[in-house]
């Protein structure tokens, strides 16, 4: 008897089209790697996306750190997402009242809802933030992740915060597909658990970031997807590094299947 569901099993179970596509992609491309493409020019973002695209299920952006942003950029990025079969996740971390985030999501310079399949939000303001984002995202078939736990030292998302975040997600499961988290919050296979702060060896940076290994995240903590930024972007060869993280992440998943 199979005790742990595969990514493919979970694709069949979940009802949200974005979650379904994500799990299907993970199974087909044999990857649970999300690239955090934290670079500062459009050209570099497109170069990375094209080079690393075959190895990832998600490309995570911080579009507001691009110094030469033009709307063409997200148009070209969307083409690369289709070419390589990955989802775009703008790591905007919305954190305001519903009415404000609605505008931040749909309008302004970046018009995030036009091109980003997945966005994320802090649960801190209460359920109105999800309601506001939903008013924009639902009709466009977009998905949202709630930030339950952070990787940075001394963060205040402690105690019952993650549990309350899970409850908020459960009340909006037509739009929320999972969590940014450091550990698994629920055994419900519909939720996607996505974890930043990953390198091939444990460690930290000089500004409070704390790193776990792919094996710790996927096998021990039972999360689904690793987010890797500088482990890839600062490597001598980003494709070689991406392949190493893809392999480490997927092997950890296969190991967890055997548990
Ligand atoms: P790096 O692998 O270079 O440390 O980058 C991590 C990425 O994940 C950054 O883009 C950061 O904004 C994001 N992130 C994080 O590090 N910790 C969190 O708890 C939530 C995040 O979104």
mmCIF file of C-alpha atoms and ligand atoms in Angstrom:
data_model
loop_
_atom_site.group_PDB
_atom_site.id
_atom_site.type_symbol
_atom_site.label_atom_id
_atom_site.label_comp_id
_atom_site.label_asym_id
_atom_site.label_seq_id
_atom_site.Cartn_x
_atom_site.Cartn_y
_atom_site.Cartn_z
ATOM 1 C CA UNK A 1 0.000 0.000 0.000
ATOM 2 C CA UNK A 2 1.324 3.401 -0.999
ATOM 3 C CA UNK A 3 1.411 5.622 2.070
ATOM 4 C CA UNK A 4 2.682 8.879 0.613
ATOM 5 C CA UNK A 5 0.966 10.504 -2.368
ATOM 6 C CA UNK A 6 3.146 11.399 -5.355
ATOM 7 C CA UNK A 7 3.059 14.835 -6.928
ATOM 8 C CA UNK A 8 1.094 13.216 -9.757
ATOM 9 C CA UNK A 9 -1.498 11.787 -7.339
ATOM 10 C CA UNK A 10 -1.898 15.222 -5.812
ATOM 11 C CA UNK A 11 -2.339 16.856 -9.243
ATOM 12 C CA UNK A 12 -5.387 14.638 -9.740
ATOM 13 C CA UNK A 13 -6.789 15.477 -6.305
ATOM 14 C CA UNK A 14 -6.616 19.243 -6.256
ATOM 15 C CA UNK A 15 -9.292 21.370 -7.801
ATOM 16 C CA UNK A 16 -7.467 24.673 -8.414
ATOM 17 C CA UNK A 17 -6.108 24.814 -11.973
ATOM 18 C CA UNK A 18 -2.833 26.453 -10.900
ATOM 19 C CA UNK A 19 -2.132 23.828 -8.211
ATOM 20 C CA UNK A 20 -3.045 21.094 -10.689
ATOM 21 C CA UNK A 21 -0.632 22.506 -13.286
ATOM 22 C CA UNK A 22 2.075 22.894 -10.645
ATOM 23 C CA UNK A 23 1.912 19.300 -9.359
ATOM 24 C CA UNK A 24 1.666 17.964 -12.924
ATOM 25 C CA UNK A 25 4.744 19.952 -13.927
ATOM 26 C CA UNK A 26 6.681 18.728 -10.880
ATOM 27 C CA UNK A 27 5.898 15.143 -11.776
ATOM 28 C CA UNK A 28 6.601 15.511 -15.517
ATOM 29 C CA UNK A 29 9.782 17.602 -15.251
ATOM 30 C CA UNK A 30 10.955 15.773 -12.122
ATOM 31 C CA UNK A 31 11.622 18.979 -10.265
ATOM 32 C CA UNK A 32 10.548 20.587 -6.998
ATOM 33 C CA UNK A 33 12.854 23.547 -7.548
ATOM 34 C CA UNK A 34 11.683 27.171 -7.639
ATOM 35 C CA UNK A 35 14.253 29.699 -8.799
ATOM 36 C CA UNK A 36 14.255 32.995 -6.947
ATOM 37 C CA UNK A 37 15.531 35.145 -9.817
ATOM 38 C CA UNK A 38 16.641 38.090 -7.693
ATOM 39 C CA UNK A 39 18.544 39.989 -10.372
ATOM 40 C CA UNK A 40 18.264 43.689 -11.162
ATOM 41 C CA UNK A 41 18.053 44.004 -14.954
ATOM 42 C CA UNK A 42 15.468 42.738 -17.397
ATOM 43 C CA UNK A 43 18.095 41.144 -19.637
ATOM 44 C CA UNK A 44 19.588 39.165 -16.764
ATOM 45 C CA UNK A 45 16.124 37.995 -15.640
ATOM 46 C CA UNK A 46 15.289 36.730 -19.152
ATOM 47 C CA UNK A 47 18.710 35.108 -19.572
ATOM 48 C CA UNK A 48 18.307 33.227 -16.274
ATOM 49 C CA UNK A 49 14.707 32.208 -17.009
ATOM 50 C CA UNK A 50 15.662 30.786 -20.410
ATOM 51 C CA UNK A 51 18.768 28.983 -19.130
ATOM 52 C CA UNK A 52 17.314 27.537 -15.925
ATOM 53 C CA UNK A 53 13.723 27.132 -17.211
ATOM 54 C CA UNK A 54 14.067 23.392 -18.025
ATOM 55 C CA UNK A 55 14.984 22.645 -14.390
ATOM 56 C CA UNK A 56 12.289 24.516 -12.448
ATOM 57 C CA UNK A 57 8.569 24.350 -11.731
ATOM 58 C CA UNK A 58 8.315 27.989 -10.579
ATOM 59 C CA UNK A 59 10.207 31.177 -11.358
ATOM 60 C CA UNK A 60 9.886 33.625 -8.478
ATOM 61 C CA UNK A 61 10.349 37.326 -9.205
ATOM 62 C CA UNK A 62 10.796 40.543 -7.231
ATOM 63 C CA UNK A 63 9.722 42.710 -10.141
ATOM 64 C CA UNK A 64 10.328 45.939 -8.181
ATOM 65 C CA UNK A 65 14.095 45.347 -7.995
ATOM 66 C CA UNK A 66 14.418 45.485 -11.795
ATOM 67 C CA UNK A 67 15.973 48.891 -12.533
ATOM 68 C CA UNK A 68 15.031 49.042 -16.233
ATOM 69 C CA UNK A 69 11.475 47.633 -16.035
ATOM 70 C CA UNK A 70 9.341 47.912 -19.161
ATOM 71 C CA UNK A 71 6.048 46.073 -19.769
ATOM 72 C CA UNK A 72 7.795 44.102 -22.557
ATOM 73 C CA UNK A 73 9.747 42.283 -19.878
ATOM 74 C CA UNK A 74 6.768 40.469 -18.381
ATOM 75 C CA UNK A 75 5.490 39.748 -21.869
ATOM 76 C CA UNK A 76 8.812 38.062 -22.765
ATOM 77 C CA UNK A 77 8.912 36.297 -19.397
ATOM 78 C CA UNK A 78 5.427 34.869 -20.019
ATOM 79 C CA UNK A 79 6.663 33.443 -23.328
ATOM 80 C CA UNK A 80 9.558 31.746 -21.552
ATOM 81 C CA UNK A 81 7.141 30.345 -18.958
ATOM 82 C CA UNK A 82 5.159 28.744 -21.762
ATOM 83 C CA UNK A 83 8.259 27.553 -23.606
ATOM 84 C CA UNK A 84 9.745 25.791 -20.581
ATOM 85 C CA UNK A 85 6.574 24.982 -18.647
ATOM 86 C CA UNK A 86 7.004 26.864 -15.383
ATOM 87 C CA UNK A 87 4.735 29.147 -13.373
ATOM 88 C CA UNK A 88 5.562 32.759 -12.545
ATOM 89 C CA UNK A 89 5.322 33.748 -8.879
ATOM 90 C CA UNK A 90 5.699 37.461 -8.072
ATOM 91 C CA UNK A 91 6.910 37.551 -4.472
ATOM 92 C CA UNK A 92 5.068 40.803 -3.698
ATOM 93 C CA UNK A 93 4.196 39.887 -0.096
ATOM 94 C CA UNK A 94 1.030 41.996 0.042
ATOM 95 C CA UNK A 95 0.442 43.206 3.584
ATOM 96 C CA UNK A 96 -2.261 45.899 3.589
ATOM 97 C CA UNK A 97 -6.036 46.206 3.868
ATOM 98 C CA UNK A 98 -8.189 44.566 1.182
ATOM 99 C CA UNK A 99 -9.009 47.753 -0.714
ATOM 100 C CA UNK A 100 -5.357 48.763 -1.018
ATOM 101 C CA UNK A 101 -3.979 45.384 -2.072
ATOM 102 C CA UNK A 102 -6.665 45.151 -4.744
ATOM 103 C CA UNK A 103 -5.130 48.174 -6.454
ATOM 104 C CA UNK A 104 -1.550 47.081 -5.782
ATOM 105 C CA UNK A 105 -2.300 43.729 -7.405
ATOM 106 C CA UNK A 106 -4.121 44.957 -10.515
ATOM 107 C CA UNK A 107 -2.732 48.418 -11.227
ATOM 108 C CA UNK A 108 0.300 50.654 -10.841
ATOM 109 C CA UNK A 109 3.421 50.229 -12.944
ATOM 110 C CA UNK A 110 3.574 46.453 -12.733
ATOM 111 C CA UNK A 111 -0.038 45.273 -13.180
ATOM 112 C CA UNK A 112 0.949 42.039 -11.403
ATOM 113 C CA UNK A 113 -2.367 40.246 -11.919
ATOM 114 C CA UNK A 114 -1.898 40.443 -15.712
ATOM 115 C CA UNK A 115 1.139 38.159 -15.771
ATOM 116 C CA UNK A 116 1.858 36.472 -12.425
ATOM 117 C CA UNK A 117 0.186 33.078 -11.980
ATOM 118 C CA UNK A 118 0.903 33.061 -8.253
ATOM 119 C CA UNK A 119 1.217 35.840 -5.683
ATOM 120 C CA UNK A 120 1.662 35.791 -1.919
ATOM 121 C CA UNK A 121 0.363 37.714 1.045
ATOM 122 C CA UNK A 122 0.972 38.102 4.744
ATOM 123 C CA UNK A 123 -1.917 36.891 6.878
ATOM 124 C CA UNK A 124 -1.224 39.716 9.378
ATOM 125 C CA UNK A 125 -3.953 42.168 8.216
ATOM 126 C CA UNK A 126 -6.688 39.502 8.560
ATOM 127 C CA UNK A 127 -8.967 37.860 5.968
ATOM 128 C CA UNK A 128 -9.808 41.149 4.197
ATOM 129 C CA UNK A 129 -6.438 40.960 2.440
ATOM 130 C CA UNK A 130 -7.365 37.647 0.813
ATOM 131 C CA UNK A 131 -10.840 38.928 -0.049
ATOM 132 C CA UNK A 132 -9.339 41.998 -1.766
ATOM 133 C CA UNK A 133 -6.789 39.981 -3.752
ATOM 134 C CA UNK A 134 -9.444 37.458 -4.659
ATOM 135 C CA UNK A 135 -11.665 40.116 -6.209
ATOM 136 C CA UNK A 136 -8.906 40.650 -8.756
ATOM 137 C CA UNK A 137 -7.339 37.213 -9.073
ATOM 138 C CA UNK A 138 -10.215 34.758 -9.080
ATOM 139 C CA UNK A 139 -11.638 35.710 -12.480
ATOM 140 C CA UNK A 140 -8.148 35.452 -13.979
ATOM 141 C CA UNK A 141 -7.564 31.963 -12.549
ATOM 142 C CA UNK A 142 -4.711 33.200 -10.367
ATOM 143 C CA UNK A 143 -3.542 31.623 -7.122
ATOM 144 C CA UNK A 144 -2.275 32.920 -3.794
ATOM 145 C CA UNK A 145 0.119 31.631 -1.147
ATOM 146 C CA UNK A 146 -0.118 32.802 2.454
ATOM 147 C CA UNK A 147 3.106 33.452 4.353
ATOM 148 C CA UNK A 148 2.892 31.286 7.462
ATOM 149 C CA UNK A 149 6.509 31.059 8.603
ATOM 150 C CA UNK A 150 9.604 33.001 7.558
ATOM 151 C CA UNK A 151 13.224 31.930 7.186
ATOM 152 C CA UNK A 152 14.754 35.022 8.752
ATOM 153 C CA UNK A 153 16.164 35.077 12.257
ATOM 154 C CA UNK A 154 13.994 36.796 14.871
ATOM 155 C CA UNK A 155 10.873 36.989 12.702
ATOM 156 C CA UNK A 156 7.628 37.546 14.590
ATOM 157 C CA UNK A 157 5.519 34.883 12.839
ATOM 158 C CA UNK A 158 5.695 32.555 15.837
ATOM 159 C CA UNK A 159 3.346 30.784 18.239
ATOM 160 C CA UNK A 160 -0.152 30.325 16.859
ATOM 161 C CA UNK A 161 0.509 32.531 13.812
ATOM 162 C CA UNK A 162 0.960 29.624 11.388
ATOM 163 C CA UNK A 163 -2.136 27.846 12.697
ATOM 164 C CA UNK A 164 -4.229 31.002 12.249
ATOM 165 C CA UNK A 165 -2.795 31.391 8.741
ATOM 166 C CA UNK A 166 -3.856 27.837 7.880
ATOM 167 C CA UNK A 167 -7.372 28.611 9.092
ATOM 168 C CA UNK A 168 -7.505 31.729 6.902
ATOM 169 C CA UNK A 169 -6.391 29.646 3.914
ATOM 170 C CA UNK A 170 -9.060 27.029 4.602
ATOM 171 C CA UNK A 171 -11.716 29.729 4.409
ATOM 172 C CA UNK A 172 -10.454 30.800 0.958
ATOM 173 C CA UNK A 173 -9.419 27.543 -0.669
ATOM 174 C CA UNK A 174 -10.792 28.649 -4.034
ATOM 175 C CA UNK A 175 -7.874 31.112 -4.285
ATOM 176 C CA UNK A 176 -5.241 30.124 -1.709
ATOM 177 C CA UNK A 177 -3.317 27.032 -2.837
ATOM 178 C CA UNK A 178 -0.706 26.836 -0.123
ATOM 179 C CA UNK A 179 1.942 28.440 2.034
ATOM 180 C CA UNK A 180 5.340 29.996 2.232
ATOM 181 C CA UNK A 181 6.597 28.138 5.269
ATOM 182 C CA UNK A 182 9.507 26.453 6.994
ATOM 183 C CA UNK A 183 7.539 23.299 7.904
ATOM 184 C CA UNK A 184 4.445 21.340 6.886
ATOM 185 C CA UNK A 185 1.280 22.861 8.361
ATOM 186 C CA UNK A 186 -1.328 20.341 7.271
ATOM 187 C CA UNK A 187 -1.612 16.769 6.003
ATOM 188 C CA UNK A 188 -4.249 17.812 3.476
ATOM 189 C CA UNK A 189 -2.536 16.963 0.135
ATOM 190 C CA UNK A 190 -4.213 19.894 -1.618
ATOM 191 C CA UNK A 191 -1.956 22.446 0.082
ATOM 192 C CA UNK A 192 1.394 23.251 -1.507
ATOM 193 C CA UNK A 193 4.137 23.916 1.035
ATOM 194 C CA UNK A 194 6.900 26.096 -0.408
ATOM 195 C CA UNK A 195 10.106 26.833 1.474
ATOM 196 C CA UNK A 196 12.709 29.585 0.962
ATOM 197 C CA UNK A 197 16.092 29.777 2.690
ATOM 198 C CA UNK A 198 17.716 26.807 0.935
ATOM 199 C CA UNK A 199 21.342 26.080 0.052
ATOM 200 C CA UNK A 200 23.291 22.861 -0.421
ATOM 201 C CA UNK A 201 24.780 23.302 3.040
ATOM 202 C CA UNK A 202 23.269 24.852 6.157
ATOM 203 C CA UNK A 203 24.248 28.440 6.947
ATOM 204 C CA UNK A 204 23.187 32.075 7.063
ATOM 205 C CA UNK A 205 23.909 35.415 5.441
ATOM 206 C CA UNK A 206 24.924 38.668 7.129
ATOM 207 C CA UNK A 207 21.321 39.989 7.285
ATOM 208 C CA UNK A 208 19.499 37.251 9.186
ATOM 209 C CA UNK A 209 18.719 34.801 6.375
ATOM 210 C CA UNK A 210 18.953 31.180 7.570
ATOM 211 C CA UNK A 211 19.528 28.244 5.213
ATOM 212 C CA UNK A 212 18.408 24.621 5.384
ATOM 213 C CA UNK A 213 19.399 21.922 2.872
ATOM 214 C CA UNK A 214 17.039 20.461 0.225
ATOM 215 C CA UNK A 215 16.997 17.178 2.137
ATOM 216 C CA UNK A 216 16.006 18.836 5.425
ATOM 217 C CA UNK A 217 13.204 20.782 3.724
ATOM 218 C CA UNK A 218 11.722 18.045 1.505
ATOM 219 C CA UNK A 219 12.480 14.853 3.417
ATOM 220 C CA UNK A 220 12.585 15.852 7.100
ATOM 221 C CA UNK A 221 10.151 18.789 7.188
ATOM 222 C CA UNK A 222 7.952 17.323 4.436
ATOM 223 C CA UNK A 223 7.564 20.492 2.414
ATOM 224 C CA UNK A 224 6.967 20.276 -1.346
ATOM 225 C CA UNK A 225 9.052 22.900 -3.115
ATOM 226 C CA UNK A 226 12.439 24.501 -2.400
ATOM 227 C CA UNK A 227 13.025 28.146 -3.308
ATOM 228 C CA UNK A 228 16.654 28.874 -4.183
ATOM 229 C CA UNK A 229 18.041 32.333 -4.929
ATOM 230 C CA UNK A 230 21.714 33.095 -4.423
ATOM 231 C CA UNK A 231 22.603 29.386 -4.372
ATOM 232 C CA UNK A 232 21.930 29.580 -8.117
ATOM 233 C CA UNK A 233 22.239 33.253 -9.087
ATOM 234 C CA UNK A 234 25.647 33.684 -7.464
ATOM 235 C CA UNK A 235 27.049 30.368 -8.677
ATOM 236 C CA UNK A 236 29.752 30.428 -11.329
ATOM 237 C CA UNK A 237 27.427 28.533 -13.670
ATOM 238 C CA UNK A 238 23.740 28.983 -12.878
ATOM 239 C CA UNK A 239 22.640 25.996 -14.971
ATOM 240 C CA UNK A 240 25.073 23.621 -13.279
ATOM 241 C CA UNK A 241 23.898 24.922 -9.888
ATOM 242 C CA UNK A 242 20.213 24.631 -10.839
ATOM 243 C CA UNK A 243 20.764 21.024 -11.930
ATOM 244 C CA UNK A 244 22.428 20.270 -8.582
ATOM 245 C CA UNK A 245 19.466 21.724 -6.636
ATOM 246 C CA UNK A 246 16.968 19.961 -8.908
ATOM 247 C CA UNK A 247 18.687 16.656 -8.259
ATOM 248 C CA UNK A 248 19.066 17.221 -4.505
ATOM 249 C CA UNK A 249 15.428 18.289 -4.164
ATOM 250 C CA UNK A 250 14.035 15.465 -6.249
ATOM 251 C CA UNK A 251 16.170 12.799 -4.590
ATOM 252 C CA UNK A 252 14.959 14.056 -1.215
ATOM 253 C CA UNK A 253 11.385 13.676 -2.484
ATOM 254 C CA UNK A 254 12.066 10.118 -3.673
ATOM 255 C CA UNK A 255 13.602 9.358 -0.278
ATOM 256 C CA UNK A 256 10.519 10.700 1.474
ATOM 257 C CA UNK A 257 8.347 8.453 -0.709
ATOM 258 C CA UNK A 258 10.228 5.464 0.747
ATOM 259 C CA UNK A 259 9.719 6.562 4.373
HETATM 260 P P1 LIG B 1 18.231 33.462 -1.185
HETATM 261 O O1 LIG B 1 18.104 31.978 -1.564
HETATM 262 O O2 LIG B 1 19.168 34.201 -2.082
HETATM 263 O O3 LIG B 1 18.477 33.695 0.282
HETATM 264 O O4 LIG B 1 16.803 34.128 -1.528
HETATM 265 C C1 LIG B 1 15.633 33.767 -0.849
HETATM 266 C C2 LIG B 1 14.421 34.393 -1.527
HETATM 267 O O5 LIG B 1 13.255 33.964 -0.834
HETATM 268 C C3 LIG B 1 14.396 35.918 -1.515
HETATM 269 O O6 LIG B 1 13.819 36.357 -2.738
HETATM 270 C C4 LIG B 1 13.472 36.276 -0.364
HETATM 271 O O7 LIG B 1 12.746 37.458 -0.617
HETATM 272 C C5 LIG B 1 12.529 35.077 -0.301
HETATM 273 N N1 LIG B 1 12.047 34.721 1.069
HETATM 274 C C6 LIG B 1 12.900 34.327 2.079
HETATM 275 O O8 LIG B 1 14.117 34.266 1.903
HETATM 276 N N2 LIG B 1 12.380 33.991 3.316
HETATM 277 C C7 LIG B 1 11.056 34.014 3.600
HETATM 278 O O9 LIG B 1 10.654 33.655 4.710
HETATM 279 C C8 LIG B 1 10.176 34.409 2.565
HETATM 280 C C9 LIG B 1 10.684 34.747 1.316
HETATM 281 O O10 LIG B 1 9.860 35.088 0.342
#
